[in-house]
JSON list of C-alpha atoms and ligand atoms in Angstrom, two decimals:
[
{"chain": "A", "resi": 1099, "resn": "MET", "atom": "CA", "xyz": [7.11, -0.72, 2.23]},
{"chain": "A", "resi": 1100, "resn": "ARG", "atom": "CA", "xyz": [7.92, 2.84, 3.99]},
{"chain": "A", "resi": 1101, "resn": "VAL", "atom": "CA", "xyz": [5.64, 5.14, 5.93]},
{"chain": "A", "resi": 1102, "resn": "LEU", "atom": "CA", "xyz": [6.04, 8.56, 7.57]},
{"chain": "A", "resi": 1103, "resn": "LEU", "atom": "CA", "xyz": [3.81, 9.19, 10.32]},
{"chain": "A", "resi": 1104, "resn": "VAL", "atom": "CA", "xyz": [4.18, 13.30, 11.77]},
{"chain": "A", "resi": 1105, "resn": "GLU", "atom": "CA", "xyz": [1.34, 12.04, 14.75]},
{"chain": "A", "resi": 1106, "resn": "ASP", "atom": "CA", "xyz": [1.97, 14.56, 17.84]},
{"chain": "A", "resi": 1107, "resn": "GLU", "atom": "CA", "xyz": [0.11, 11.96, 20.23]},
{"chain": "A", "resi": 1108, "resn": "GLU", "atom": "CA", "xyz": [2.66, 9.58, 21.70]},
{"chain": "A", "resi": 1109, "resn": "GLY", "atom": "CA", "xyz": [0.92, 7.07, 23.17]},
{"chain": "A", "resi": 1110, "resn": "LEU", "atom": "CA", "xyz": [-0.71, 6.86, 19.52]},
{"chain": "A", "resi": 1111, "resn": "VAL", "atom": "CA", "xyz": [3.03, 6.48, 17.51]},
{"chain": "A", "resi": 1112, "resn": "LEU", "atom": "CA", "xyz": [3.29, 3.89, 19.52]},
{"chain": "A", "resi": 1113, "resn": "THR", "atom": "CA", "xyz": [0.20, 2.02, 18.94]},
{"chain": "A", "resi": 1114, "resn": "LEU", "atom": "CA", "xyz": [0.35, 2.55, 14.97]},
{"chain": "A", "resi": 1115, "resn": "THR", "atom": "CA", "xyz": [3.22, 1.67, 14.35]},
{"chain": "A", "resi": 1116, "resn": "ASP", "atom": "CA", "xyz": [3.13, -1.22, 16.33]},
{"chain": "A", "resi": 1117, "resn": "ARG", "atom": "CA", "xyz": [0.17, -1.28, 14.77]},
{"chain": "A", "resi": 1118, "resn": "LEU", "atom": "CA", "xyz": [1.26, -0.73, 10.69]},
{"chain": "A", "resi": 1119, "resn": "LYS", "atom": "CA", "xyz": [4.70, -2.70, 11.67]},
{"chain": "A", "resi": 1120, "resn": "SER", "atom": "CA", "xyz": [2.84, -6.16, 12.70]},
{"chain": "A", "resi": 1121, "resn": "GLU", "atom": "CA", "xyz": [1.07, -5.76, 8.73]},
{"chain": "A", "resi": 1122, "resn": "GLY", "atom": "CA", "xyz": [5.11, -5.36, 6.89]},
{"chain": "A", "resi": 1123, "resn": "PHE", "atom": "CA", "xyz": [5.40, -2.14, 6.53]},
{"chain": "A", "resi": 1124, "resn": "GLU", "atom": "CA", "xyz": [8.54, -0.44, 8.35]},
{"chain": "A", "resi": 1125, "resn": "VAL", "atom": "CA", "xyz": [6.80, 2.93, 10.04]},
{"chain": "A", "resi": 1126, "resn": "VAL", "atom": "CA", "xyz": [9.35, 6.06, 10.26]},
{"chain": "A", "resi": 1127, "resn": "SER", "atom": "CA", "xyz": [7.86, 9.00, 13.07]},
{"chain": "A", "resi": 1128, "resn": "ALA", "atom": "CA", "xyz": [7.64, 12.30, 13.96]},
{"chain": "A", "resi": 1129, "resn": "THR", "atom": "CA", "xyz": [6.22, 14.33, 16.58]},
{"chain": "A", "resi": 1130, "resn": "ASP", "atom": "CA", "xyz": [5.93, 18.27, 15.18]},
{"chain": "A", "resi": 1131, "resn": "GLY", "atom": "CA", "xyz": [4.75, 18.85, 11.91]},
{"chain": "A", "resi": 1132, "resn": "LYS", "atom": "CA", "xyz": [8.57, 21.00, 10.80]},
{"chain": "A", "resi": 1133, "resn": "SER", "atom": "CA", "xyz": [10.50, 17.19, 10.98]},
{"chain": "A", "resi": 1134, "resn": "GLY", "atom": "CA", "xyz": [7.72, 15.52, 10.14]},
{"chain": "A", "resi": 1135, "resn": "PHE", "atom": "CA", "xyz": [7.67, 17.75, 6.59]},
{"chain": "A", "resi": 1136, "resn": "GLU", "atom": "CA", "xyz": [11.83, 18.19, 6.37]},
{"chain": "A", "resi": 1137, "resn": "LEU", "atom": "CA", "xyz": [11.66, 13.62, 6.33]},
{"chain": "A", "resi": 1138, "resn": "ALA", "atom": "CA", "xyz": [8.92, 14.07, 4.00]},
{"chain": "A", "resi": 1139, "resn": "GLN", "atom": "CA", "xyz": [10.88, 15.64, 1.36]},
{"chain": "A", "resi": 1140, "resn": "SER", "atom": "CA", "xyz": [14.38, 14.21, 1.88]},
{"chain": "A", "resi": 1141, "resn": "GLU", "atom": "CA", "xyz": [13.15, 10.53, 1.83]},
{"chain": "A", "resi": 1142, "resn": "HIS", "atom": "CA", "xyz": [11.40, 8.13, -0.56]},
{"chain": "A", "resi": 1143, "resn": "PHE", "atom": "CA", "xyz": [7.58, 7.45, 1.27]},
{"chain": "A", "resi": 1144, "resn": "ASP", "atom": "CA", "xyz": [4.65, 5.07, -0.21]},
{"chain": "A", "resi": 1145, "resn": "LEU", "atom": "CA", "xyz": [2.26, 7.10, 2.13]},
{"chain": "A", "resi": 1146, "resn": "PHE", "atom": "CA", "xyz": [2.48, 9.85, 4.78]},
{"chain": "A", "resi": 1147, "resn": "ILE", "atom": "CA", "xyz": [-0.83, 10.13, 7.50]},
{"chain": "A", "resi": 1148, "resn": "LEU", "atom": "CA", "xyz": [-0.98, 13.01, 8.91]},
{"chain": "A", "resi": 1149, "resn": "ASP", "atom": "CA", "xyz": [-2.68, 14.36, 12.00]},
{"chain": "A", "resi": 1150, "resn": "VAL", "atom": "CA", "xyz": [-3.40, 17.67, 11.22]},
{"chain": "A", "resi": 1151, "resn": "MET", "atom": "CA", "xyz": [-3.35, 19.22, 14.62]},
{"chain": "A", "resi": 1152, "resn": "LEU", "atom": "CA", "xyz": [0.42, 19.21, 15.32]},
{"chain": "A", "resi": 1153, "resn": "PRO", "atom": "CA", "xyz": [3.55, 21.11, 17.02]},
{"chain": "A", "resi": 1154, "resn": "LYS", "atom": "CA", "xyz": [5.31, 23.72, 14.88]},
{"chain": "A", "resi": 1155, "resn": "LYS", "atom": "CA", "xyz": [3.19, 23.24, 11.28]},
{"chain": "A", "resi": 1156, "resn": "ASN", "atom": "CA", "xyz": [0.00, 21.86, 11.22]},
{"chain": "A", "resi": 1157, "resn": "GLY", "atom": "CA", "xyz": [-1.37, 18.80, 8.61]},
{"chain": "A", "resi": 1158, "resn": "TYR", "atom": "CA", "xyz": [-3.07, 20.91, 6.06]},
{"chain": "A", "resi": 1159, "resn": "ASP", "atom": "CA", "xyz": [0.30, 22.78, 5.06]},
{"chain": "A", "resi": 1160, "resn": "ILE", "atom": "CA", "xyz": [2.54, 19.84, 5.51]},
{"chain": "A", "resi": 1161, "resn": "CYS", "atom": "CA", "xyz": [-0.57, 18.02, 2.77]},
{"chain": "A", "resi": 1162, "resn": "ARG", "atom": "CA", "xyz": [0.29, 21.54, 0.65]},
{"chain": "A", "resi": 1163, "resn": "ASP", "atom": "CA", "xyz": [3.60, 22.59, 0.89]},
{"chain": "A", "resi": 1164, "resn": "LEU", "atom": "CA", "xyz": [4.38, 19.05, 0.00]},
{"chain": "A", "resi": 1165, "resn": "ARG", "atom": "CA", "xyz": [1.75, 18.61, -3.63]},
{"chain": "A", "resi": 1166, "resn": "GLN", "atom": "CA", "xyz": [3.51, 22.70, -4.23]},
{"chain": "A", "resi": 1167, "resn": "LYS", "atom": "CA", "xyz": [6.98, 20.15, -4.50]},
{"chain": "A", "resi": 1168, "resn": "GLY", "atom": "CA", "xyz": [5.59, 17.64, -7.12]},
{"chain": "A", "resi": 1169, "resn": "ILE", "atom": "CA", "xyz": [5.51, 15.20, -4.15]},
{"chain": "A", "resi": 1170, "resn": "ALA", "atom": "CA", "xyz": [2.50, 13.01, -5.43]},
{"chain": "A", "resi": 1171, "resn": "THR", "atom": "CA", "xyz": [2.55, 9.86, -2.53]},
{"chain": "A", "resi": 1172, "resn": "PRO", "atom": "CA", "xyz": [-1.30, 9.05, -0.70]},
{"chain": "A", "resi": 1173, "resn": "VAL", "atom": "CA", "xyz": [-1.73, 11.39, 2.28]},
{"chain": "A", "resi": 1174, "resn": "LEU", "atom": "CA", "xyz": [-3.75, 9.91, 4.89]},
{"chain": "A", "resi": 1175, "resn": "MET", "atom": "CA", "xyz": [-5.64, 12.49, 6.94]},
{"chain": "A", "resi": 1176, "resn": "LEU", "atom": "CA", "xyz": [-5.50, 12.37, 10.81]},
{"chain": "A", "resi": 1177, "resn": "THR", "atom": "CA", "xyz": [-8.28, 14.30, 12.22]},
{"chain": "A", "resi": 1178, "resn": "ALA", "atom": "CA", "xyz": [-9.90, 14.82, 15.87]},
{"chain": "A", "resi": 1179, "resn": "LYS", "atom": "CA", "xyz": [-13.45, 15.22, 16.13]},
{"chain": "A", "resi": 1180, "resn": "GLY", "atom": "CA", "xyz": [-15.68, 17.47, 15.43]},
{"chain": "A", "resi": 1181, "resn": "GLU", "atom": "CA", "xyz": [-13.04, 19.20, 12.68]},
{"chain": "A", "resi": 1182, "resn": "THR", "atom": "CA", "xyz": [-15.30, 17.91, 9.94]},
{"chain": "A", "resi": 1183, "resn": "ILE", "atom": "CA", "xyz": [-15.47, 20.98, 8.07]},
{"chain": "A", "resi": 1184, "resn": "ASP", "atom": "CA", "xyz": [-12.34, 20.57, 7.61]},
{"chain": "A", "resi": 1185, "resn": "LYS", "atom": "CA", "xyz": [-11.94, 18.13, 4.92]},
{"chain": "A", "resi": 1186, "resn": "VAL", "atom": "CA", "xyz": [-13.18, 20.41, 2.28]},
{"chain": "A", "resi": 1187, "resn": "LEU", "atom": "CA", "xyz": [-10.53, 21.77, 2.70]},
{"chain": "A", "resi": 1188, "resn": "GLY", "atom": "CA", "xyz": [-7.97, 19.11, 3.06]},
{"chain": "A", "resi": 1189, "resn": "LEU", "atom": "CA", "xyz": [-9.12, 17.30, 0.37]},
{"chain": "A", "resi": 1190, "resn": "LYS", "atom": "CA", "xyz": [-8.37, 20.74, -1.90]},
{"chain": "A", "resi": 1191, "resn": "LEU", "atom": "CA", "xyz": [-5.02, 20.60, -0.48]},
{"chain": "A", "resi": 1192, "resn": "GLY", "atom": "CA", "xyz": [-4.04, 17.55, -1.82]},
{"chain": "A", "resi": 1193, "resn": "ALA", "atom": "CA", "xyz": [-5.36, 14.56, 1.32]},
{"chain": "A", "resi": 1194, "resn": "ASP", "atom": "CA", "xyz": [-6.38, 12.29, -0.27]},
{"chain": "A", "resi": 1195, "resn": "ASP", "atom": "CA", "xyz": [-8.58, 10.10, 2.54]},
{"chain": "A", "resi": 1196, "resn": "TYR", "atom": "CA", "xyz": [-8.97, 11.05, 5.75]},
{"chain": "A", "resi": 1197, "resn": "LEU", "atom": "CA", "xyz": [-10.26, 9.30, 9.28]},
{"chain": "A", "resi": 1198, "resn": "THR", "atom": "CA", "xyz": [-11.82, 11.13, 12.44]},
{"chain": "A", "resi": 1199, "resn": "LYS", "atom": "CA", "xyz": [-10.20, 9.66, 15.63]},
{"chain": "A", "resi": 1200, "resn": "PRO", "atom": "CA", "xyz": [-10.99, 7.77, 17.66]},
{"chain": "A", "resi": 1201, "resn": "PHE", "atom": "CA", "xyz": [-10.90, 5.64, 14.78]},
{"chain": "A", "resi": 1202, "resn": "GLU", "atom": "CA", "xyz": [-9.88, 1.04, 15.30]},
{"chain": "A", "resi": 1203, "resn": "MET", "atom": "CA", "xyz": [-6.59, -0.16, 14.27]},
{"chain": "A", "resi": 1204, "resn": "ILE", "atom": "CA", "xyz": [-8.62, -1.85, 12.21]},
{"chain": "A", "resi": 1205, "resn": "GLU", "atom": "CA", "xyz": [-9.70, 0.52, 10.57]},
{"chain": "A", "resi": 1206, "resn": "LEU", "atom": "CA", "xyz": [-6.85, 2.50, 9.97]},
{"chain": "A", "resi": 1207, "resn": "VAL", "atom": "CA", "xyz": [-5.12, -0.33, 8.12]},
{"chain": "A", "resi": 1208, "resn": "ALA", "atom": "CA", "xyz": [-8.01, -1.19, 5.42]},
{"chain": "A", "resi": 1209, "resn": "ARG", "atom": "CA", "xyz": [-7.41, 2.52, 4.47]},
{"chain": "A", "resi": 1210, "resn": "VAL", "atom": "CA", "xyz": [-3.47, 2.89, 4.05]},
{"chain": "A", "resi": 1211, "resn": "GLU", "atom": "CA", "xyz": [-4.09, -1.07, 1.96]},
{"chain": "A", "resi": 1212, "resn": "ALA", "atom": "CA", "xyz": [-6.66, 0.96, -0.09]},
{"chain": "A", "resi": 1213, "resn": "LEU", "atom": "CA", "xyz": [-4.93, 3.98, -0.27]},
{"chain": "A", "resi": 1214, "resn": "LEU", "atom": "CA", "xyz": [-1.76, 2.26, -0.87]},
{"chain": "A", "resi": 1215, "resn": "ARG", "atom": "CA", "xyz": [-3.71, -0.12, -3.73]},
{"chain": "A", "resi": 1216, "resn": "ARG", "atom": "CA", "xyz": [-4.57, 2.49, -5.86]},
{"chain": "A", "resi": 1217, "resn": "SER", "atom": "CA", "xyz": [-1.11, 4.08, -5.82]},
{"chain": "A", "resi": 1218, "resn": "PRO", "atom": "CA", "xyz": [1.03, 2.37, -9.50]},
{"chain": "A", "resi": 1219, "resn": "VAL", "atom": "CA", "xyz": [3.26, -0.55, -8.98]},
{"chain": "A", "resi": 1220, "resn": "GLN", "atom": "CA", "xyz": [6.90, 1.10, -10.28]},
{"chain": "A", "resi": 1221, "resn": "GLN", "atom": "CA", "xyz": [8.92, -0.87, -11.60]},
{"chain": "A", "resi": 1222, "resn": "THR", "atom": "CA", "xyz": [7.22, -2.33, -15.24]},
{"chain": "A", "resi": 1223, "resn": "ASP", "atom": "CA", "xyz": [8.19, -3.08, -17.93]},
{"chain": "A", "resi": 1224, "resn": "GLY", "atom": "CA", "xyz": [4.89, -0.01, -19.09]},
{"chain": "A", "resi": 1225, "resn": "SER", "atom": "CA", "xyz": [2.28, -1.94, -19.98]},
{"chain": "A", "resi": 1226, "resn": "GLY", "atom": "CA", "xyz": [0.47, -1.19, -17.97]},
{"chain": "A", "resi": 1227, "resn": "VAL", "atom": "CA", "xyz": [-3.68, -2.38, -18.17]},
{"chain": "A", "resi": 1228, "resn": "ASP", "atom": "CA", "xyz": [-6.00, -0.85, -16.72]},
{"chain": "A", "resi": 1229, "resn": "SER", "atom": "CA", "xyz": [-8.26, -4.70, -16.43]},
{"chain": "A", "resi": 1230, "resn": "PHE", "atom": "CA", "xyz": [-7.72, -8.61, -17.17]},
{"chain": "A", "resi": 1231, "resn": "ARG", "atom": "CA", "xyz": [-8.99, -11.56, -16.32]},
{"chain": "A", "resi": 1232, "resn": "PHE", "atom": "CA", "xyz": [-7.53, -15.89, -16.46]},
{"chain": "A", "resi": 1233, "resn": "GLY", "atom": "CA", "xyz": [-9.60, -18.80, -15.19]},
{"chain": "A", "resi": 1234, "resn": "GLU", "atom": "CA", "xyz": [-13.15, -16.95, -13.05]},
{"chain": "A", "resi": 1235, "resn": "VAL", "atom": "CA", "xyz": [-10.73, -14.70, -12.13]},
{"chain": "A", "resi": 1236, "resn": "SER", "atom": "CA", "xyz": [-11.24, -10.68, -13.47]},
{"chain": "A", "resi": 1237, "resn": "ILE", "atom": "CA", "xyz": [-9.55, -8.28, -11.78]},
{"chain": "A", "resi": 1238, "resn": "ASP", "atom": "CA", "xyz": [-10.33, -3.98, -12.61]},
{"chain": "A", "resi": 1239, "resn": "PHE", "atom": "CA", "xyz": [-6.37, -2.11, -11.91]},
{"chain": "A", "resi": 1240, "resn": "LYS", "atom": "CA", "xyz": [-7.85, 1.58, -11.77]},
{"chain": "A", "resi": 1241, "resn": "ARG", "atom": "CA", "xyz": [-10.29, 0.63, -8.52]},
{"chain": "A", "resi": 1242, "resn": "ALA", "atom": "CA", "xyz": [-8.48, -2.24, -7.33]},
{"chain": "A", "resi": 1243, "resn": "GLU", "atom": "CA", "xyz": [-10.61, -4.49, -7.26]},
{"chain": "A", "resi": 1244, "resn": "VAL", "atom": "CA", "xyz": [-10.68, -8.25, -7.29]},
{"chain": "A", "resi": 1245, "resn": "ILE", "atom": "CA", "xyz": [-13.89, -10.93, -8.50]},
{"chain": "A", "resi": 1246, "resn": "LYS", "atom": "CA", "xyz": [-13.06, -14.96, -8.90]},
{"chain": "A", "resi": 1247, "resn": "SER", "atom": "CA", "xyz": [-16.86, -17.12, -9.85]},
{"chain": "A", "resi": 1248, "resn": "HIS", "atom": "CA", "xyz": [-18.71, -13.26, -9.53]},
{"chain": "A", "resi": 1249, "resn": "GLN", "atom": "CA", "xyz": [-17.30, -13.11, -5.57]},
{"chain": "A", "resi": 1250, "resn": "PRO", "atom": "CA", "xyz": [-15.66, -10.84, -4.51]},
{"chain": "A", "resi": 1251, "resn": "VAL", "atom": "CA", "xyz": [-11.69, -11.65, -2.91]},
{"chain": "A", "resi": 1252, "resn": "GLU", "atom": "CA", "xyz": [-9.89, -9.70, -0.70]},
{"chain": "A", "resi": 1253, "resn": "LEU", "atom": "CA", "xyz": [-6.97, -9.04, -1.09]},
{"chain": "A", "resi": 1254, "resn": "SER", "atom": "CA", "xyz": [-4.08, -7.19, 0.87]},
{"chain": "A", "resi": 1255, "resn": "ALA", "atom": "CA", "xyz": [-2.27, -4.33, -0.48]},
{"chain": "A", "resi": 1256, "resn": "MET", "atom": "CA", "xyz": [1.13, -6.51, -0.84]},
{"chain": "A", "resi": 1257, "resn": "GLU", "atom": "CA", "xyz": [-1.13, -9.31, -2.11]},
{"chain": "A", "resi": 1258, "resn": "PHE", "atom": "CA", "xyz": [-2.78, -7.04, -5.41]},
{"chain": "A", "resi": 1259, "resn": "ARG", "atom": "CA", "xyz": [0.75, -5.81, -5.43]},
{"chain": "A", "resi": 1260, "resn": "LEU", "atom": "CA", "xyz": [2.60, -8.42, -6.28]},
{"chain": "A", "resi": 1261, "resn": "LEU", "atom": "CA", "xyz": [-0.38, -9.47, -8.49]},
{"chain": "A", "resi": 1262, "resn": "GLN", "atom": "CA", "xyz": [-0.10, -6.88, -10.20]},
{"chain": "A", "resi": 1263, "resn": "PHE", "atom": "CA", "xyz": [3.22, -6.33, -11.12]},
{"chain": "A", "resi": 1264, "resn": "LEU", "atom": "CA", "xyz": [3.51, -10.20, -12.12]},
{"chain": "A", "resi": 1265, "resn": "ILE", "atom": "CA", "xyz": [0.72, -9.81, -14.86]},
{"chain": "A", "resi": 1266, "resn": "GLU", "atom": "CA", "xyz": [1.77, -6.85, -16.47]},
{"chain": "A", "resi": 1267, "resn": "ASN", "atom": "CA", "xyz": [5.66, -8.69, -16.64]},
{"chain": "A", "resi": 1268, "resn": "ARG", "atom": "CA", "xyz": [3.47, -12.09, -17.85]},
{"chain": "A", "resi": 1269, "resn": "GLY", "atom": "CA", "xyz": [6.09, -14.94, -19.52]},
{"chain": "A", "resi": 1270, "resn": "SER", "atom": "CA", "xyz": [9.31, -13.67, -18.01]},
{"chain": "A", "resi": 1271, "resn": "VAL", "atom": "CA", "xyz": [9.95, -15.55, -14.67]},
{"chain": "A", "resi": 1272, "resn": "HIS", "atom": "CA", "xyz": [10.89, -13.30, -11.23]},
{"chain": "A", "resi": 1273, "resn": "SER", "atom": "CA", "xyz": [13.76, -14.09, -8.94]},
{"chain": "A", "resi": 1274, "resn": "ARG", "atom": "CA", "xyz": [12.67, -13.52, -5.03]},
{"chain": "A", "resi": 1275, "resn": "ASP", "atom": "CA", "xyz": [15.42, -10.89, -5.34]},
{"chain": "A", "resi": 1276, "resn": "HIS", "atom": "CA", "xyz": [14.04, -9.05, -7.98]},
{"chain": "A", "resi": 1277, "resn": "LEU", "atom": "CA", "xyz": [10.38, -9.17, -6.82]},
{"chain": "A", "resi": 1278, "resn": "LEU", "atom": "CA", "xyz": [11.24, -8.13, -3.25]},
{"chain": "A", "resi": 1279, "resn": "ASP", "atom": "CA", "xyz": [12.60, -5.26, -5.22]},
{"chain": "A", "resi": 1280, "resn": "ALA", "atom": "CA", "xyz": [9.80, -4.61, -7.13]},
{"chain": "A", "resi": 1281, "resn": "VAL", "atom": "CA", "xyz": [7.64, -5.23, -5.01]},
{"chain": "A", "resi": 1282, "resn": "TRP", "atom": "CA", "xyz": [7.88, -4.55, -2.34]},
{"chain": "A", "resi": 1283, "resn": "GLY", "atom": "CA", "xyz": [10.54, -1.44, -2.65]},
{"chain": "A", "resi": 1284, "resn": "TYR", "atom": "CA", "xyz": [13.30, -0.80, -0.80]},
{"chain": "A", "resi": 1285, "resn": "ASP", "atom": "CA", "xyz": [14.16, -1.34, 2.69]},
{"chain": "A", "resi": 1286, "resn": "ALA", "atom": "CA", "xyz": [12.50, -4.23, 2.30]},
{"chain": "A", "resi": 1287, "resn": "MET", "atom": "CA", "xyz": [11.75, -6.89, 4.47]},
{"chain": "A", "resi": 1288, "resn": "PRO", "atom": "CA", "xyz": [14.73, -8.46, 4.38]},
{"chain": "A", "resi": 1289, "resn": "SER", "atom": "CA", "xyz": [13.73, -12.04, 3.84]},
{"chain": "A", "resi": 1290, "resn": "THR", "atom": "CA", "xyz": [12.06, -13.38, 0.49]},
{"chain": "A", "resi": 1291, "resn": "ARG", "atom": "CA", "xyz": [10.50, -16.23, 2.34]},
{"chain": "A", "resi": 1292, "resn": "THR", "atom": "CA", "xyz": [7.82, -13.02, 2.08]},
{"chain": "A", "resi": 1293, "resn": "VAL", "atom": "CA", "xyz": [7.49, -13.46, -1.69]},
{"chain": "A", "resi": 1294, "resn": "ASP", "atom": "CA", "xyz": [7.24, -16.90, -1.53]},
{"chain": "A", "resi": 1295, "resn": "VAL", "atom": "CA", "xyz": [4.09, -16.43, 1.90]},
{"chain": "A", "resi": 1296, "resn": "HIS", "atom": "CA", "xyz": [2.30, -14.00, -0.71]},
{"chain": "A", "resi": 1297, "resn": "ILE", "atom": "CA", "xyz": [2.80, -15.86, -3.57]},
{"chain": "A", "resi": 1298, "resn": "ALA", "atom": "CA", "xyz": [0.61, -18.99, -0.99]},
{"chain": "A", "resi": 1299, "resn": "TRP", "atom": "CA", "xyz": [-1.57, -17.01, -0.02]},
{"chain": "A", "resi": 1300, "resn": "LEU", "atom": "CA", "xyz": [-2.37, -16.00, -4.14]},
{"chain": "A", "resi": 1301, "resn": "ARG", "atom": "CA", "xyz": [-2.70, -19.40, -5.05]},
{"chain": "A", "resi": 1302, "resn": "GLN", "atom": "CA", "xyz": [-5.61, -20.64, -2.01]},
{"chain": "A", "resi": 1303, "resn": "LYS", "atom": "CA", "xyz": [-7.79, -17.27, -3.12]},
{"chain": "A", "resi": 1304, "resn": "LEU", "atom": "CA", "xyz": [-7.17, -17.14, -6.93]},
{"chain": "A", "resi": 1305, "resn": "GLU", "atom": "CA", "xyz": [-6.36, -20.52, -7.92]},
{"chain": "A", "resi": 1306, "resn": "ASP", "atom": "CA", "xyz": [-8.85, -23.30, -8.78]},
{"chain": "A", "resi": 1307, "resn": "ASN", "atom": "CA", "xyz": [-6.01, -25.60, -7.30]},
{"chain": "A", "resi": 1308, "resn": "PRO", "atom": "CA", "xyz": [-3.33, -23.53, -5.63]},
{"chain": "A", "resi": 1309, "resn": "LYS", "atom": "CA", "xyz": [-1.18, -26.38, -5.22]},
{"chain": "A", "resi": 1310, "resn": "HIS", "atom": "CA", "xyz": [-1.22, -27.18, -9.19]},
{"chain": "A", "resi": 1311, "resn": "PRO", "atom": "CA", "xyz": [-1.32, -23.42, -10.29]},
{"chain": "A", "resi": 1312, "resn": "ALA", "atom": "CA", "xyz": [-2.54, -22.89, -13.95]},
{"chain": "A", "resi": 1313, "resn": "PHE", "atom": "CA", "xyz": [-1.14, -19.55, -13.75]},
{"chain": "A", "resi": 1314, "resn": "ILE", "atom": "CA", "xyz": [0.94, -18.14, -11.07]},
{"chain": "A", "resi": 1315, "resn": "GLN", "atom": "CA", "xyz": [3.65, -20.43, -11.94]},
{"chain": "A", "resi": 1316, "resn": "THR", "atom": "CA", "xyz": [6.79, -21.56, -10.14]},
{"chain": "A", "resi": 1317, "resn": "VAL", "atom": "CA", "xyz": [9.64, -22.06, -12.03]},
{"chain": "A", "resi": 1318, "resn": "HIS", "atom": "CA", "xyz": [11.36, -24.28, -9.74]},
{"chain": "A", "resi": 1319, "resn": "GLY", "atom": "CA", "xyz": [15.59, -22.71, -9.43]},
{"chain": "A", "resi": 1320, "resn": "MET", "atom": "CA", "xyz": [14.45, -19.55, -11.06]},
{"chain": "A", "resi": 1321, "resn": "GLY", "atom": "CA", "xyz": [11.63, -17.96, -9.28]},
{"chain": "A", "resi": 1322, "resn": "TYR", "atom": "CA", "xyz": [8.10, -17.22, -10.54]},
{"chain": "A", "resi": 1323, "resn": "LYS", "atom": "CA", "xyz": [5.86, -16.82, -13.97]},
{"chain": "A", "resi": 1324, "resn": "PHE", "atom": "CA", "xyz": [2.48, -14.94, -14.19]},
{"chain": "A", "resi": 1325, "resn": "ALA", "atom": "CA", "xyz": [1.55, -18.12, -16.70]},
{"chain": "A", "resi": 1326, "resn": "ALA", "atom": "CA", "xyz": [0.49, -15.29, -20.19]},
{"chain": "B", "resi": 2482, "resn": "CA", "atom": "CA1", "xyz": [-2.30, 16.04, 16.60]}
]
């Protein structure tokens, strides 16, 4: 998944880029509002992280102009301390969430993953569901919540999207390549091993017996399917 970061503090650009890359995101950055806005319009991104105070075009103006152009990609705004009064304005202009500087990286990653969980998986067969139950697990897709045996289960954004895709297309077999395209999106990490790792994590978190999964099944030589 691709993130556009528009931020003029170079140190923060480096730190954020490193951290998001280590979480598996592809990161493109711009250090002024004008070039950030141009990038945001001309390429596909799954999320925008916009600093408010930027040279040439501020974060509010970028957000407003993107929304006016019908670009609905989630926006996380970064504000400096003392700018809290502007939050209402930003939300009116179409921002989805805020983070006040200075923040912990783990907080940023959590917000990013929450926003991405809320945005719909593309390429499904159209049979989207709001909630789903299997075994001891229940999933609320709108709230991006997963419960197993009455306990909340923490899934990363990618795990959640993969699970949602498998469930929405349950019964069908999906090759690793197809899952990479459908869940990670284009320019995804190249390795189909990524899919295997996420499948293993999902089984670990959701299956009663991860070594003999009842739901998230391997179809040998073909890929994976969610047992219908
Ligand atoms: Ca700034």
